[in-house]
Short mmCIF file of C-alpha atoms in Angstrom, two decimals:
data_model
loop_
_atom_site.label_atom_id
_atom_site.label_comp_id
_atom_site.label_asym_id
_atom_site.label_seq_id
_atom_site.Cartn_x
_atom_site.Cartn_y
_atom_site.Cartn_z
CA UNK V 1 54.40 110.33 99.94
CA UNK V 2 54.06 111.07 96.27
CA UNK V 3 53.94 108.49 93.47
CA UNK V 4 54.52 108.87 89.95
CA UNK V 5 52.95 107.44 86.76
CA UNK V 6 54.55 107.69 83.47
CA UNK V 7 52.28 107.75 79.91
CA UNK V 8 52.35 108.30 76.32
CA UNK V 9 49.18 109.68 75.77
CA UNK V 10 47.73 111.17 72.43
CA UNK V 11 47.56 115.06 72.60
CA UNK V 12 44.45 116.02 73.55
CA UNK V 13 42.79 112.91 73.21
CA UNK V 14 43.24 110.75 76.69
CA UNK V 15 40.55 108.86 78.22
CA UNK V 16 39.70 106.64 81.08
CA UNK V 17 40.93 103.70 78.80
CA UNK V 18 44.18 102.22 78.78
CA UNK V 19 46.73 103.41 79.20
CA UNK V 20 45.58 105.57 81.76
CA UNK V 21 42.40 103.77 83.20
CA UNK V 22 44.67 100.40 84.37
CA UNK V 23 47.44 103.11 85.68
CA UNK V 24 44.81 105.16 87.85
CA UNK V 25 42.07 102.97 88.85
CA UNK V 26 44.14 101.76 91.72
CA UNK V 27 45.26 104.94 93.13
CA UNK V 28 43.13 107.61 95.10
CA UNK V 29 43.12 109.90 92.33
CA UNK V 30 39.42 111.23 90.33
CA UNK V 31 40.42 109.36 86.86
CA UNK V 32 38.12 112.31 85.09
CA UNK V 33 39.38 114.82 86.66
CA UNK V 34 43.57 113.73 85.27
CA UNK V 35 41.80 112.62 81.73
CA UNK V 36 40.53 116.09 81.27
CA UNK V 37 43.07 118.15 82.73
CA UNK V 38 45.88 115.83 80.20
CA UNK V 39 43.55 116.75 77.59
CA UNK V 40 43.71 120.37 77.90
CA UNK V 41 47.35 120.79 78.61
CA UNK V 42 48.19 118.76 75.34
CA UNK V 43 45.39 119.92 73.03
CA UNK V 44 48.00 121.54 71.35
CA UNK V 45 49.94 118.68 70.20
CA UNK V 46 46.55 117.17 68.68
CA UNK V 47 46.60 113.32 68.11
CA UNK V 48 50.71 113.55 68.72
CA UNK V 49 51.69 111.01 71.48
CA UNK V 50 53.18 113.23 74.20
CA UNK V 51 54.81 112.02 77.33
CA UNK V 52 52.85 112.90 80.50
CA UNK V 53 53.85 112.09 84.34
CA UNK V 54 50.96 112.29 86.47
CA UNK V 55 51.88 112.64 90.43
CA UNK V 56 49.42 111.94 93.04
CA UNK V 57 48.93 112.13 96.74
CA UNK V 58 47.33 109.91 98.86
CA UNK V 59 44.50 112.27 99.66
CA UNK V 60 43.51 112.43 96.32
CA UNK V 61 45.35 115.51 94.66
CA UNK V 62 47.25 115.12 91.46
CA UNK V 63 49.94 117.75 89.37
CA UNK V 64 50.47 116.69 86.01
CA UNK V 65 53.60 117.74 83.52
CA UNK V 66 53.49 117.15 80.08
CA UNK V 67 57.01 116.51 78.16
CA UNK V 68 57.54 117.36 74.59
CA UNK V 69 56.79 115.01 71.79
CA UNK V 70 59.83 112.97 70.63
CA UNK V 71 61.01 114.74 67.58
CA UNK V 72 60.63 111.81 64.60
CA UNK V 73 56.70 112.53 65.86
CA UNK V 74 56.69 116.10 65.73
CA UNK V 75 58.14 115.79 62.06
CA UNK V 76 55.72 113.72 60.78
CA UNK V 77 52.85 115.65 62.75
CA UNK V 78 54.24 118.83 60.73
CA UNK V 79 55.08 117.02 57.08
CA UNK V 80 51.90 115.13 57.45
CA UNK V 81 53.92 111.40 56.74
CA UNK V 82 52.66 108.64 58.73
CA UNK V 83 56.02 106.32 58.44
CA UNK V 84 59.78 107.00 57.37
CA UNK V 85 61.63 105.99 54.74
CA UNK V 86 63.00 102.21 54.82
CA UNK V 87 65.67 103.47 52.78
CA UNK V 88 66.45 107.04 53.89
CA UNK V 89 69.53 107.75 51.36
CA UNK V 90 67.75 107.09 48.43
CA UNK V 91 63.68 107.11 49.14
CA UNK V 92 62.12 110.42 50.30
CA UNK V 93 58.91 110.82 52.30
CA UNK V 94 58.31 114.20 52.69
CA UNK V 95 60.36 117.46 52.41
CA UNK V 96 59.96 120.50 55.09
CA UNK V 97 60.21 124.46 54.87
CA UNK V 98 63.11 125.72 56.52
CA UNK V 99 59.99 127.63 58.65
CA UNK V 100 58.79 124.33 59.85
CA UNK V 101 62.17 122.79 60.73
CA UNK V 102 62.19 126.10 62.81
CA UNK V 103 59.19 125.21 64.34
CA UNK V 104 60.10 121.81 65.32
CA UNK V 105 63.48 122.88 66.82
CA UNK V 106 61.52 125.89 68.80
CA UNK V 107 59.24 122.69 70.50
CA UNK V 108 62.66 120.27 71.20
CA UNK V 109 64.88 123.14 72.20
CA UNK V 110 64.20 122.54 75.96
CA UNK V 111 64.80 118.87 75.44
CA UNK V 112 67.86 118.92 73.21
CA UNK V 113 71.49 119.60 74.19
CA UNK V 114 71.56 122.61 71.78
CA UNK V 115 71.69 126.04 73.26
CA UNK V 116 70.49 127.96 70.68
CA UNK V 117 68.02 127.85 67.16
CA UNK V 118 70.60 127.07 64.54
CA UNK V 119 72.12 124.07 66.53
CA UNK V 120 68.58 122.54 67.61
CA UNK V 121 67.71 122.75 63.97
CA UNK V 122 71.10 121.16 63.21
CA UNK V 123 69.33 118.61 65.49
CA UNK V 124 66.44 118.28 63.90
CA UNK V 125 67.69 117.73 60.75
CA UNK V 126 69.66 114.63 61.79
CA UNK V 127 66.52 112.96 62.44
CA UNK V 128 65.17 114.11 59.07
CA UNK V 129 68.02 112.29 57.24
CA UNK V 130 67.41 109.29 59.08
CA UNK V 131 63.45 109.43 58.33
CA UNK V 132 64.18 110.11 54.40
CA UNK V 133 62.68 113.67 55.15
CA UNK V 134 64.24 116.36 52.60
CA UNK V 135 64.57 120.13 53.86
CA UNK V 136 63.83 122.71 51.43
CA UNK V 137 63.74 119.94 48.52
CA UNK V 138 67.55 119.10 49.11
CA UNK V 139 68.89 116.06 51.11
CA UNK V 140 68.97 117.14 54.94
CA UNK V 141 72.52 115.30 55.16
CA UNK V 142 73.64 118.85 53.88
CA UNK V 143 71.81 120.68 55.81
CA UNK V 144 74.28 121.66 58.51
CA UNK V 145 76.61 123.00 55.86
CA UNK V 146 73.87 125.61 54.34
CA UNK V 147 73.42 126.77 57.88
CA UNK V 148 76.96 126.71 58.47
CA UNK V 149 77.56 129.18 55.26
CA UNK V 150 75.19 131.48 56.82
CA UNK V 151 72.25 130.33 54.43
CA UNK V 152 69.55 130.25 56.69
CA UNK V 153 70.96 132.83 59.08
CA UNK V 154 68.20 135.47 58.13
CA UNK V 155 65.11 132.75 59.79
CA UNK V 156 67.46 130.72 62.51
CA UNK V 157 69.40 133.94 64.20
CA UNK V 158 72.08 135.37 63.28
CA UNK V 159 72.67 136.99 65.98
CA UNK V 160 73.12 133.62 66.91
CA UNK V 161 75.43 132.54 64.40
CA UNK V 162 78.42 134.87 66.00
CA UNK V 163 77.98 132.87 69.18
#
């Protein structure tokens, strides 16, 4: 019967240390062998803590799936910030590109409830105004209304904006 071990692991930067080491050493798995293959399905999220579930067998074999980054990470990963603001309506951190918001909500889409671009970036954005994060140099509180006016229709779809 398969067994299940849940991590937050730095993209592409595990190792036999904890939290992996104390998680593995017990079971029949080759601890190298899941450290390397984590590494090189997350080298793409570089230093980002990414959830990873490592199954295992008894005789030894092992799948691994790698989740998506929560988004407050993914934002400061792409604004370069290393903490929010403790006072998000008046003191801003950072400020993204309307590309990069894009970005982010491309990477969460699977994970979010929002079916399309323009309402995963709607999503995004929420977690910008509660990290003091600005979007485009304006407050991302009014974000949803630009893309609502068709603002940002021309980069987020608007094919999807008829929907």
């Amino acid at each position: 019967m398969a067994e299940t071990i849940e991590v937050l692991v730095a993209g592409g930067q595990a190792d036999p240390g904890p939290p992996l080491g104390p998680e593995l050493g017990p079971t029949p798995v080759d601890v190298q062998a899941v450290v390397q293959e984590i590494n090189d399905q997350t080298a793409a999220f570089d230093g980002t803590e990414v959830p990873v579930t490592i199954e295992y067998e008894e005789d030894g074999s092992f799948s691994i799936e790698v989740g998506v980054p929560p988004t407050a990470a993914l934002i400061k990963d792409e604004a370069g910030f290393e903490t929010g603001s403790g006072e998000p309506n008046e003191e801003f951190v950072a400020d993204l590109s309307i590309e990069q918001l894009k970005t982010i909500a491309e990477q969460k889409k699977p994970d979010l409830l929002a079916y399309d671009t323009r309402n995963a970036a709607k999503e995004v954005a929420g977690t910008c105004a509660s990290m003091g994060v600005t979007i485009e140099g304006e407050d991302a509180r009014t974000f949803n209304e630009r893309v609502a006016s068709g603002e940002y229709d021309e980069v987020l779809g608007a094919e999807e904006a008829a929907a």
